[in-house]
Amino acid sequence: MSLRPDLVLIGEWIRPGSRVLDLGCGDGALLKHLQDTRNVTGYGLEIDDANVTRCISSDVNVIQTDLDAGLQDFSGKSFDYVIMTQTLQAVHFPDRLLEEMLRLGDEGIVTFPNFAHWQNRVQLALGGRMPMSRTLPNPWYSTPNIHLCSVTDFEKLCAERGIHILQRVMVDHAHHRTPGATLLPNLLGKNALYRFQRRG
Amino acid sequence: MPDALPPDSVGLVTPLSMTFREPLALESGASLPEYTLAYETYGELNAERSNAILICHALSSNHHAAGYHSMDERKPGWWDSCVGPGKPIDTRRFFVVCSNNLGGCHGSTGPASINPASGKPYGKGFPDIVVKDWVRSQARLADALGIRRWAAVVGGSLGGMQALQWSIDYPERLAHSVVIAAAPRLSAQNIAFNEVARTAIKSDPDFHDGNFYEYKAIPERGLRLARMLGHITYLSDDLMHARFGRELQAGSPTTGYEMEFQVESYLRYQGSKFAREFDANTYLLMTKTLDHFDPARDYDNDLTRAMKRARAAFLVISFTSDWRFSPARSREIMRSLLDNNLDVVYATIEADEGHDAFLMPIPQYLEVFSAYMQRVAQQVCTS
């Protein structure tokens, strides 16, 4: 099984031997990859039963929990990185979770679909419909993505909350870097990857 | 028992016992001059002696965890859902040991055993036992069986507490600790239920202050009441509703105070069955042991500090409808392990069965438990 390209990109950001917390870790693919290639230790948080079992089978330390119920089980600054891939837009309080990420970790890493991608803009502006795409496959009434945002929205929130962005990578729907997305991220970037920390 | 043994059963098993002549120093300061542990084993110990699993039992069970004692036995051992070929504790890969706790009444030395000093049953003179004492007695059994290090120590409820205590007392002697439907210590409500049960037993005239053996009596009424109460706390409201509802025994209401509802019949049956099989003093002892379990006590009530010595990897499992030891209690355990940067897997199983869920073949429970035990097998069973 080959790893999603955005997870490979995240892997390149992680210092070997780090302690990592992965929020919404799915089947544990990222943590497994980081354990195998970067010698990291840590935990994955996941709510789905089938994914929990897959994590256990992949030798990933998984904690079954609901991110919306908070992260009180974890003490402050116990991780080098707190990661959340393609989950920010699906939680009840994304802003609080960002703060929590930086309470628990030195650095945070998030990825999310950029809602301001030009195809979404076209669907809404000309079609008058809520956008759907490979990245956002569900209709409005059944989507788990209740807090979609754009690259500009996210960066504005970070600025307001004293969060310093260390790195940003924009990728297309297949999670590959493209020159266009780098040049005009909020218009041409389908998915955003950020690494950030508390402003020192 | 059906005519043929099910293929995923460990089959016919014979209880074993081992007597230890060396005195056992107890936490209370007292000591037992000698003692016997009844136990069963399933599967084969490998050449490296690395594939041994210790199962710790809960309040009222015993060493008969799986399989059948005879073709006439109506029900298999108490954890047959999880122990056997192809089951989470897979006896094709693991050598499984389950012993009756010290103070028990199914073959291990307990209050009904003869005190060598007096020639009479210990009765209420049996020394106080705490979970640490059980762990120490089990470590001696491990020594005798040539098991230096358990691949895992596993238990549900009070058994889970033993698995936790093992990880503190003998950190180098277990690779994994599996703590299911447990709590780091009892709540006041838990203790209150235990106290009502004990009061029921002690107020039975047949109890004779614990010396009922001499009177050839059994405090059956007290035991029955204790068990009925216990059973209510083991099940959930939803499960009771699903299983019994408000169904009437006779189909239509009767007058007076006679048994009417099916749930009453169930509780009476369970209570009576238990009262015939279980020793009243053992019940008092086991509930007291539960009440006193509190590894954080010696560390300013800080469980994180209590777990500092632990080196094992942990699987912690809770069940949503368990109100005796709720998921929040398992999370307390989990948090202390996370704070110590230990390897932890935690799962909450959606289940209606209440506390008793840990004994049931609930699909997601079996999946999680099996996946974890396969991880254990891959790590420790090289051959």
Coordinates of C-alpha atoms in Angstrom, one line a residue:
Chain A
M1 CA 0.0 0.0 0.0
S2 CA 1.5 3.3 -1.0
L3 CA 1.2 6.3 1.4
R4 CA -0.9 9.3 0.5
P5 CA 1.6 11.9 -0.9
D6 CA 0.5 14.6 1.6
L7 CA 1.5 12.1 4.4
V8 CA 4.9 11.6 2.8
L9 CA 5.3 15.4 2.8
I10 CA 4.4 15.6 6.5
G11 CA 6.9 12.8 7.1
E12 CA 9.6 15.0 5.7
W13 CA 8.8 17.7 8.3
I14 CA 9.2 15.4 11.3
R15 CA 12.5 15.2 13.1
P16 CA 13.6 11.6 13.7
G17 CA 12.9 10.3 17.2
S18 CA 10.1 12.8 17.9
R19 CA 7.0 12.3 20.0
V20 CA 3.9 12.7 17.9
L21 CA 0.2 12.9 18.6
D22 CA -2.0 12.3 15.5
L23 CA -5.6 13.6 15.9
G24 CA -8.1 11.7 13.8
C25 CA -5.4 9.2 12.8
G26 CA -7.7 7.0 10.6
D27 CA -6.2 3.6 10.0
G28 CA -2.9 4.7 11.5
A29 CA -1.0 5.0 8.1
L30 CA 0.8 8.2 9.0
L31 CA 1.9 7.0 12.4
K32 CA 3.0 3.7 11.1
H33 CA 5.0 5.5 8.4
L34 CA 6.6 7.8 10.9
Q35 CA 7.3 4.9 13.3
D36 CA 9.0 2.9 10.4
T37 CA 10.9 5.8 8.8
R38 CA 11.4 8.4 11.5
N39 CA 11.5 6.2 14.6
V40 CA 8.8 8.4 16.3
T41 CA 6.8 7.3 19.3
G42 CA 3.3 8.6 20.3
Y43 CA -0.4 8.0 19.9
G44 CA -3.2 8.3 17.4
L45 CA -6.7 9.4 18.4
E46 CA -9.5 7.9 16.4
I47 CA -13.2 7.4 17.0
D48 CA -14.2 4.9 14.3
D49 CA -14.3 1.2 15.4
A50 CA -12.9 -0.3 12.2
N51 CA -10.1 2.2 12.1
V52 CA -9.2 1.5 15.8
T53 CA -8.8 -2.2 15.0
R54 CA -6.7 -1.4 11.9
C55 CA -4.4 0.8 14.0
I56 CA -3.9 -2.0 16.5
S57 CA -3.0 -4.4 13.7
S58 CA -0.5 -1.8 12.3
D59 CA 1.2 -1.6 15.7
V60 CA 0.0 1.9 16.3
N61 CA -0.9 3.0 19.8
V62 CA -4.5 4.2 19.3
I63 CA -6.7 5.9 21.8
Q64 CA -10.4 5.6 20.9
T65 CA -11.9 9.0 21.6
D66 CA -14.1 11.8 20.2
L67 CA -12.0 14.9 19.3
D68 CA -15.1 17.0 19.9
A69 CA -15.1 15.9 23.6
G70 CA -11.7 17.5 24.0
L71 CA -8.2 16.4 24.8
Q72 CA -8.2 16.5 28.6
D73 CA -6.6 13.1 28.9
F74 CA -3.4 14.6 27.7
S75 CA -1.0 16.8 29.8
G76 CA 0.6 19.9 28.4
K77 CA 3.7 19.9 26.2
S78 CA 4.1 16.2 26.0
F79 CA 4.6 16.0 22.2
D80 CA 7.0 17.5 19.7
Y81 CA 4.3 17.5 17.0
V82 CA 0.5 17.4 17.2
I83 CA -0.8 16.5 13.7
M84 CA -4.3 16.7 12.3
T85 CA -4.8 15.7 8.7
Q86 CA -8.0 16.4 6.8
T87 CA -9.9 16.7 10.1
L88 CA -9.9 20.3 11.1
Q89 CA -13.0 21.1 8.9
A90 CA -14.9 18.2 10.5
V91 CA -14.7 19.1 14.2
H92 CA -17.1 21.3 16.2
F93 CA -14.6 23.8 17.4
P94 CA -11.6 24.0 15.0
D95 CA -10.2 27.2 16.7
R96 CA -10.2 25.5 20.2
L97 CA -8.6 22.4 18.8
L98 CA -5.8 24.5 17.2
E99 CA -5.2 26.0 20.7
E100 CA -5.3 22.5 22.2
M101 CA -2.7 21.3 19.6
L102 CA -0.3 23.9 20.8
R103 CA -1.0 23.3 24.4
L104 CA 0.1 19.6 23.9
G105 CA 2.8 20.0 21.3
D106 CA 5.7 22.3 20.4
E107 CA 4.5 22.4 16.9
G108 CA 1.2 21.7 15.1
I109 CA 0.7 20.3 11.6
V110 CA -2.7 20.5 9.9
T111 CA -4.0 19.7 6.4
F112 CA -7.4 20.7 5.1
P113 CA -9.2 21.1 1.8
N114 CA -9.0 24.8 0.6
F115 CA -12.6 25.8 0.1
A116 CA -11.6 28.8 -2.0
H117 CA -10.2 26.7 -4.8
W118 CA -11.3 28.1 -8.1
Q119 CA -13.5 25.1 -8.9
N120 CA -15.4 25.5 -5.7
R121 CA -15.8 29.2 -6.5
V122 CA -17.2 28.5 -10.0
Q123 CA -19.7 25.9 -8.7
L124 CA -21.0 28.3 -6.1
A125 CA -20.9 31.5 -8.2
L126 CA -22.1 30.2 -11.5
G127 CA -23.9 27.0 -10.6
G128 CA -25.4 28.3 -7.4
R129 CA -24.8 25.0 -5.7
M130 CA -22.7 23.9 -2.8
P131 CA -19.4 22.7 -4.3
M132 CA -18.7 19.0 -4.6
S133 CA -15.4 17.5 -5.8
R134 CA -13.0 14.6 -5.3
T135 CA -11.8 16.4 -2.2
L136 CA -15.3 17.2 -1.0
P137 CA -17.3 14.3 -2.2
N138 CA -20.4 14.6 0.0
P139 CA -23.6 16.7 -0.6
W140 CA -24.3 19.5 1.9
Y141 CA -26.7 17.5 4.0
S142 CA -24.5 14.6 4.7
T143 CA -21.0 16.1 4.7
P144 CA -18.9 15.6 7.8
N145 CA -17.2 18.9 6.8
I146 CA -19.0 21.4 8.9
H147 CA -16.3 24.0 9.2
L148 CA -14.8 24.4 5.8
C149 CA -12.4 27.3 5.4
S150 CA -10.0 28.8 2.8
V151 CA -6.3 29.3 3.1
T152 CA -6.9 33.0 3.7
D153 CA -9.4 32.2 6.5
F154 CA -7.0 29.9 8.2
E155 CA -4.1 32.3 8.1
K156 CA -6.3 35.1 9.5
L157 CA -7.3 32.9 12.4
C158 CA -3.7 32.0 13.1
A159 CA -2.8 35.7 13.1
E160 CA -5.6 36.5 15.5
R161 CA -4.6 33.7 17.9
G162 CA -0.9 34.4 17.9
I163 CA -0.1 31.3 15.9
H164 CA 3.1 31.6 13.8
I165 CA 3.0 29.7 10.5
L166 CA 6.4 28.0 10.0
Q167 CA 5.7 26.3 6.7
R168 CA 2.9 26.1 4.1
V169 CA 2.6 23.7 1.2
M170 CA -0.3 23.7 -1.3
V171 CA -1.0 20.6 -3.3
D172 CA -3.5 19.4 -5.9
H173 CA -6.3 16.9 -5.5
A174 CA -3.8 14.0 -5.8
H175 CA -1.7 15.8 -3.1
H176 CA 1.1 16.7 -5.5
R177 CA 2.8 20.1 -5.4
T178 CA 2.1 22.3 -8.5
P179 CA 3.7 25.6 -9.4
G180 CA 0.2 27.3 -9.8
A181 CA -0.8 26.3 -6.3
T182 CA 2.4 27.7 -4.9
L183 CA 1.9 31.0 -6.8
L184 CA -1.8 31.5 -6.1
P185 CA -2.5 29.2 -3.1
N186 CA -6.0 30.4 -2.2
L187 CA -7.2 30.1 -5.8
L188 CA -5.3 27.2 -7.2
G189 CA -4.4 25.1 -4.2
K190 CA -6.8 22.2 -3.5
N191 CA -5.3 21.1 -0.2
A192 CA -3.3 23.0 2.3
L193 CA -0.5 21.7 4.6
Y194 CA 0.6 23.9 7.5
R195 CA 3.2 23.6 10.2
F196 CA 2.9 26.2 12.9
Q197 CA 3.9 27.0 16.5
R198 CA 2.9 29.5 19.3
R199 CA 4.4 32.9 18.6
G200 CA 7.4 32.9 20.8
Chain B
M1 CA -22.8 -29.5 27.2
P2 CA -23.5 -30.5 23.6
D3 CA -22.7 -34.0 22.5
A4 CA -19.5 -32.9 20.8
L5 CA -17.0 -30.2 21.9
P6 CA -17.2 -27.0 19.8
P7 CA -14.1 -26.7 17.5
D8 CA -13.1 -23.4 19.0
S9 CA -13.1 -24.8 22.5
V10 CA -10.0 -25.8 24.4
G11 CA -11.9 -29.0 25.0
L12 CA -11.8 -31.1 28.2
V13 CA -9.6 -29.6 30.9
T14 CA -8.4 -30.9 34.2
P15 CA -8.0 -28.6 37.2
L16 CA -4.5 -28.7 38.7
S17 CA -3.2 -27.5 42.0
M18 CA 0.1 -26.5 43.5
T19 CA 1.0 -26.3 47.2
F20 CA 3.6 -23.8 48.4
R21 CA 5.3 -24.8 51.6
E22 CA 7.2 -21.5 52.0
P23 CA 5.3 -19.0 54.2
L24 CA 3.7 -16.1 52.2
A25 CA 4.2 -12.7 53.8
L26 CA 1.1 -10.7 53.4
E27 CA 0.7 -6.9 53.1
S28 CA -1.3 -6.9 56.3
G29 CA 1.8 -8.1 58.2
A30 CA 0.4 -11.5 58.8
S31 CA 1.6 -14.5 56.9
L32 CA 0.2 -17.8 55.5
P33 CA 2.4 -20.7 56.6
E34 CA 1.5 -22.6 53.4
Y35 CA -1.1 -22.3 50.7
T36 CA -2.5 -24.1 47.7
L37 CA -3.4 -22.5 44.4
A38 CA -5.9 -24.3 42.1
Y39 CA -5.2 -23.5 38.5
E40 CA -5.8 -24.5 34.9
T41 CA -3.6 -24.3 31.8
Y42 CA -4.5 -24.3 28.1
G43 CA -2.1 -24.5 25.2
E44 CA 1.6 -25.4 25.1
L45 CA 4.5 -23.5 26.7
N46 CA 7.0 -22.9 23.9
A47 CA 10.7 -23.7 24.2
E48 CA 11.7 -20.1 25.0
R49 CA 8.9 -20.0 27.7
S50 CA 7.9 -16.7 26.2
N51 CA 4.3 -17.3 25.2
A52 CA 2.7 -17.6 28.6
I53 CA -0.5 -15.6 29.4
L54 CA -1.8 -15.1 33.0
I55 CA -5.5 -14.7 33.2
C56 CA -6.7 -13.0 36.5
H57 CA -10.3 -13.6 37.5
A58 CA -12.9 -11.3 38.8
L59 CA -14.9 -11.2 42.1
S60 CA -16.7 -14.5 42.0
S61 CA -15.1 -16.6 39.3
N62 CA -12.3 -19.0 39.5
H63 CA -9.5 -20.9 37.7
H64 CA -11.9 -22.5 35.2
A65 CA -11.6 -19.9 32.5
A66 CA -12.2 -22.1 29.4
G67 CA -13.3 -25.5 28.2
Y68 CA -15.2 -28.2 30.0
H69 CA -14.4 -30.3 33.0
S70 CA -16.5 -33.1 31.7
M71 CA -18.9 -33.9 28.9
D72 CA -21.7 -33.4 31.4
E73 CA -20.7 -29.9 32.3
R74 CA -23.6 -27.6 31.2
K75 CA -21.5 -24.5 30.6
P76 CA -17.9 -23.9 29.7
G77 CA -15.4 -21.9 31.8
W78 CA -16.3 -18.3 32.5
W79 CA -14.2 -16.7 29.8
D80 CA -14.7 -19.3 27.0
S81 CA -15.8 -16.4 24.7
C82 CA -12.3 -15.1 24.7
V83 CA -10.0 -18.1 25.3
G84 CA -9.6 -21.0 22.8
P85 CA -8.3 -21.8 19.4
G86 CA -8.9 -18.8 17.1
K87 CA -10.3 -16.7 19.9
P88 CA -8.6 -13.5 21.2
I89 CA -6.4 -15.4 23.7
D90 CA -5.6 -18.0 21.0
T91 CA -4.5 -21.2 22.7
R92 CA -2.8 -22.3 19.4
R93 CA -0.2 -19.6 20.1
F94 CA -0.3 -19.0 23.8
F95 CA 0.2 -21.0 26.9
V96 CA -2.6 -19.8 29.2
V97 CA -2.6 -20.0 33.0
C98 CA -5.6 -19.1 35.2
S99 CA -5.4 -19.6 39.0
N100 CA -8.1 -19.3 41.6
N101 CA -7.2 -16.3 43.8
L102 CA -5.9 -16.9 47.3
G103 CA -8.9 -16.7 49.7
G104 CA -11.1 -18.3 47.0
C105 CA -13.4 -21.2 47.5
H106 CA -12.8 -23.4 44.5
G107 CA -9.6 -25.2 45.4
S108 CA -7.2 -22.4 46.5
T109 CA -6.5 -21.9 50.2
G110 CA -9.3 -19.7 51.6
P111 CA -11.5 -19.2 54.6
A112 CA -13.1 -22.7 54.2
S113 CA -9.7 -24.4 54.2
I114 CA -8.3 -26.0 57.3
N115 CA -6.0 -23.9 59.3
P116 CA -3.0 -26.1 60.1
A117 CA -2.5 -24.3 63.4
S118 CA -6.0 -25.1 64.8
G119 CA -7.2 -28.1 62.7
K120 CA -10.4 -26.2 62.0
P121 CA -11.5 -24.0 59.1
Y122 CA -10.0 -20.6 59.0
G123 CA -13.4 -18.9 58.9
K124 CA -13.2 -15.3 59.7
G125 CA -9.7 -15.9 61.0
F126 CA -8.4 -16.1 57.5
P127 CA -5.9 -13.2 57.0
D128 CA -6.9 -10.0 55.1
I129 CA -5.8 -10.2 51.5
V130 CA -5.1 -7.4 49.1
V131 CA -4.5 -7.4 45.4
K132 CA -0.7 -7.2 45.9
D133 CA -0.9 -10.5 47.9
W134 CA -2.6 -12.2 44.9
V135 CA 0.0 -10.9 42.6
R136 CA 2.8 -12.2 44.8
S137 CA 1.2 -15.6 45.1
Q138 CA 0.7 -15.7 41.3
A139 CA 4.4 -14.7 40.8
R140 CA 5.4 -17.8 42.9
L141 CA 3.1 -19.9 40.7
A142 CA 5.0 -18.4 37.7
D143 CA 8.3 -19.4 39.3
A144 CA 7.1 -22.9 39.8
L145 CA 5.9 -23.2 36.2
G146 CA 9.3 -21.8 35.0
I147 CA 7.7 -18.6 33.6
R148 CA 10.2 -15.8 34.0
R149 CA 8.1 -13.2 32.1
W150 CA 4.5 -13.3 31.0
A151 CA 3.7 -12.3 27.5
A152 CA 0.7 -10.7 29.0
V153 CA -1.2 -10.5 32.2
V154 CA -4.9 -10.2 31.4
G155 CA -8.1 -9.6 33.4
G156 CA -11.5 -8.0 33.5
S157 CA -13.0 -6.1 36.4
L158 CA -11.1 -7.2 39.6
G159 CA -9.0 -9.3 37.3
G160 CA -8.0 -6.1 35.4
M161 CA -6.9 -4.5 38.7
Q162 CA -4.6 -7.5 39.2
A163 CA -3.2 -7.0 35.7
L164 CA -2.5 -3.3 36.7
Q165 CA -0.9 -4.3 40.0
W166 CA 1.3 -6.8 38.2
S167 CA 2.7 -4.0 36.0
I168 CA 3.6 -2.0 39.1
D169 CA 4.9 -4.8 41.3
Y170 CA 6.8 -6.9 38.8
P171 CA 7.5 -4.4 35.9
E172 CA 10.1 -6.7 34.3
R173 CA 8.0 -9.8 34.5
L174 CA 5.3 -9.0 32.0
A175 CA 5.5 -7.6 28.4
H176 CA 1.8 -6.6 28.2
S177 CA -1.0 -5.7 30.7
V178 CA -4.5 -6.0 29.5
V179 CA -6.9 -4.2 31.7
I180 CA -10.6 -4.6 30.9
A181 CA -13.7 -3.0 32.5
A182 CA -11.6 -2.0 35.5
A183 CA -11.1 1.0 37.7
P184 CA -8.0 2.4 39.4
R185 CA -9.9 2.2 42.7
L186 CA -13.5 1.9 43.8
S187 CA -15.8 4.9 44.1
A188 CA -17.9 5.4 47.3
Q189 CA -20.9 4.1 45.4
N190 CA -19.0 0.9 44.5
I191 CA -18.0 0.4 48.1
A192 CA -21.6 1.1 49.2
F193 CA -22.9 -1.7 47.0
N194 CA -20.3 -4.0 48.5
E195 CA -21.2 -3.1 52.0
V196 CA -24.9 -3.8 51.4
A197 CA -23.9 -7.2 50.1
R198 CA -21.7 -7.9 53.1
T199 CA -24.4 -6.8 55.5
A200 CA -26.8 -9.2 53.8
I201 CA -24.4 -12.1 54.5
K202 CA -23.5 -11.1 58.0
S203 CA -27.0 -10.5 59.1
D204 CA -28.1 -14.0 58.0
P205 CA -28.5 -16.1 61.3
D206 CA -26.8 -19.0 59.5
F207 CA -23.6 -16.9 59.1
H208 CA -22.7 -17.5 62.8
D209 CA -20.1 -14.8 62.7
G210 CA -18.2 -16.5 60.0
N211 CA -18.0 -19.9 61.7
F212 CA -20.9 -21.5 59.9
Y213 CA -18.8 -24.5 59.0
E214 CA -18.9 -25.7 62.6
Y215 CA -22.7 -25.5 62.6
K216 CA -22.9 -27.3 59.2
A217 CA -24.9 -24.3 58.1
I218 CA -24.7 -22.1 55.0
P219 CA -25.8 -18.4 55.1
E220 CA -27.8 -19.0 51.9
R221 CA -30.3 -16.2 52.3
G222 CA -27.5 -13.7 52.8
L223 CA -25.5 -14.9 49.9
R224 CA -28.5 -15.0 47.6
L225 CA -29.3 -11.4 48.5
A226 CA -25.7 -10.3 48.0
R227 CA -25.6 -12.0 44.6
M228 CA -29.0 -10.5 43.5
L229 CA -27.7 -7.0 44.3
G230 CA -24.4 -7.7 42.6
H231 CA -26.2 -8.9 39.5
I232 CA -28.2 -5.7 39.2
T233 CA -24.9 -3.7 39.1
Y234 CA -23.4 -6.1 36.5
L235 CA -26.2 -5.4 34.0
S236 CA -27.4 -2.2 32.4
D237 CA -30.9 -0.8 32.5
D238 CA -31.2 -1.2 28.8
L239 CA -30.1 -4.9 28.8
M240 CA -32.6 -5.7 31.6
H241 CA -35.3 -4.0 29.7
A242 CA -34.4 -5.9 26.5
R243 CA -34.1 -9.3 28.3
F244 CA -37.0 -9.1 30.7
G245 CA -39.0 -6.0 30.0
R246 CA -42.0 -6.1 32.3
E247 CA -42.9 -9.6 31.3
L248 CA -45.0 -11.4 33.9
Q249 CA -44.2 -14.9 35.0
A250 CA -47.8 -16.0 35.0
G251 CA -48.9 -13.8 32.1
S252 CA -51.2 -11.7 34.2
P253 CA -50.8 -9.7 37.5
T254 CA -51.2 -11.6 40.8
T255 CA -52.0 -10.2 44.1
G256 CA -49.9 -10.0 47.2
Y257 CA -46.1 -10.0 47.3
E258 CA -45.4 -13.1 45.3
M259 CA -42.9 -13.1 42.5
E260 CA -44.5 -11.6 39.4
F261 CA -42.0 -10.3 36.9
Q262 CA -39.5 -12.3 35.0
V263 CA -36.6 -10.2 36.2
E264 CA -37.5 -11.3 39.7
S265 CA -37.3 -14.9 38.7
Y266 CA -34.0 -14.4 37.0
L267 CA -32.5 -12.7 40.1
R268 CA -33.8 -15.4 42.4
Y269 CA -32.4 -18.1 40.2
Q270 CA -29.0 -16.5 40.0
G271 CA -28.9 -15.8 43.7
S272 CA -29.9 -19.3 44.7
K273 CA -27.4 -20.9 42.3
F274 CA -24.6 -18.8 43.6
A275 CA -25.5 -19.4 47.3
R276 CA -25.1 -23.1 46.8
E277 CA -21.7 -22.8 45.1
F278 CA -19.9 -19.9 46.8
D279 CA -18.4 -19.5 50.3
A280 CA -19.8 -16.6 52.3
N281 CA -16.4 -15.7 53.8
T282 CA -14.7 -15.7 50.5
Y283 CA -17.4 -13.3 49.2
L284 CA -16.6 -11.0 52.2
L285 CA -12.9 -11.3 51.6
M286 CA -13.1 -10.6 47.8
T287 CA -15.3 -7.6 48.2
K288 CA -13.0 -6.2 50.9
T289 CA -10.0 -6.8 48.5
L290 CA -11.9 -4.8 45.9
D291 CA -12.6 -2.0 48.3
H292 CA -9.0 -1.7 49.3
F293 CA -7.5 -1.8 45.9
D294 CA -5.9 1.6 45.4
P295 CA -2.4 1.6 43.9
A296 CA -2.3 5.5 44.0
R297 CA -2.8 5.5 47.8
D298 CA 1.0 5.1 48.5
Y299 CA 1.8 8.0 46.1
D300 CA -0.3 10.9 47.5
N301 CA -3.3 9.6 45.5
D302 CA -1.4 10.3 42.3
L303 CA -1.9 7.3 39.9
T304 CA 0.6 8.7 37.5
R305 CA 3.3 8.4 40.1
A306 CA 2.0 4.9 41.0
M307 CA 2.5 3.8 37.4
K308 CA 6.0 5.2 37.1
R309 CA 7.5 1.8 37.7
A310 CA 5.5 0.1 35.0
R311 CA 7.3 -1.0 31.8
A312 CA 4.6 -3.0 30.2
A313 CA 2.6 -2.1 27.1
F314 CA -1.1 -1.7 27.9
L315 CA -4.4 -2.5 26.4
V316 CA -7.3 -0.8 28.2
I317 CA -10.9 -1.6 27.3
S318 CA -14.1 -0.2 28.6
F319 CA -17.8 -0.6 27.7
T320 CA -20.3 2.2 27.2
S321 CA -23.1 0.8 29.3
D322 CA -20.8 -0.3 32.2
W323 CA -22.0 1.8 35.1
R324 CA -20.1 -0.2 37.8
F325 CA -16.7 0.7 36.3
S326 CA -17.6 3.2 33.6
P327 CA -15.4 4.2 30.7
A328 CA -14.4 7.3 32.7
R329 CA -12.7 5.0 35.2
S330 CA -10.8 3.3 32.5
R331 CA -9.7 6.7 31.2
E332 CA -8.3 7.5 34.6
I333 CA -6.0 4.4 34.1
M334 CA -5.2 5.4 30.5
R335 CA -4.3 9.0 31.5
S336 CA -1.8 7.7 34.1
L337 CA -0.2 5.6 31.4
L338 CA -0.1 8.4 28.9
D339 CA 1.5 10.7 31.5
N340 CA 4.3 8.1 31.8
N341 CA 4.7 7.8 28.0
L342 CA 3.9 4.2 28.1
D343 CA 2.6 2.2 25.1
V344 CA -1.2 2.3 25.4
V345 CA -4.1 1.2 23.3
Y346 CA -7.5 2.3 24.6
A347 CA -10.9 1.2 23.2
T348 CA -14.4 1.9 24.3
I349 CA -16.8 -0.8 23.1
E350 CA -20.4 0.1 22.3
A351 CA -22.3 -2.5 24.3
D352 CA -25.6 -2.8 26.1
E353 CA -24.5 -5.6 28.4
G354 CA -23.2 -3.4 31.3
H355 CA -20.3 -4.5 33.4
D356 CA -20.8 -8.1 32.3
A357 CA -20.0 -7.1 28.7
F358 CA -16.4 -8.1 29.3
L359 CA -17.5 -11.8 29.4
M360 CA -19.6 -11.6 26.2
P361 CA -18.7 -12.3 22.6
I362 CA -19.3 -8.7 21.4
P363 CA -17.9 -8.5 17.8
Q364 CA -16.0 -5.2 18.1
Y365 CA -14.6 -6.3 21.5
L366 CA -13.3 -9.6 20.1
E367 CA -11.8 -7.7 17.1
V368 CA -9.9 -5.2 19.3
F369 CA -8.8 -7.9 21.7
S370 CA -7.7 -10.3 19.0
A371 CA -5.8 -7.6 17.0
Y372 CA -4.0 -6.7 20.2
M373 CA -3.2 -10.3 21.2
Q374 CA -1.9 -10.9 17.7
R375 CA 0.5 -8.0 18.3
V376 CA 1.5 -9.7 21.5
A377 CA 2.1 -13.0 19.8
Q378 CA 4.2 -11.4 17.0
Q379 CA 6.4 -9.8 19.6
V380 CA 7.0 -12.6 22.0
C381 CA 6.4 -15.8 20.2
T382 CA 9.3 -15.9 17.9
S383 CA 9.1 -19.7 17.4

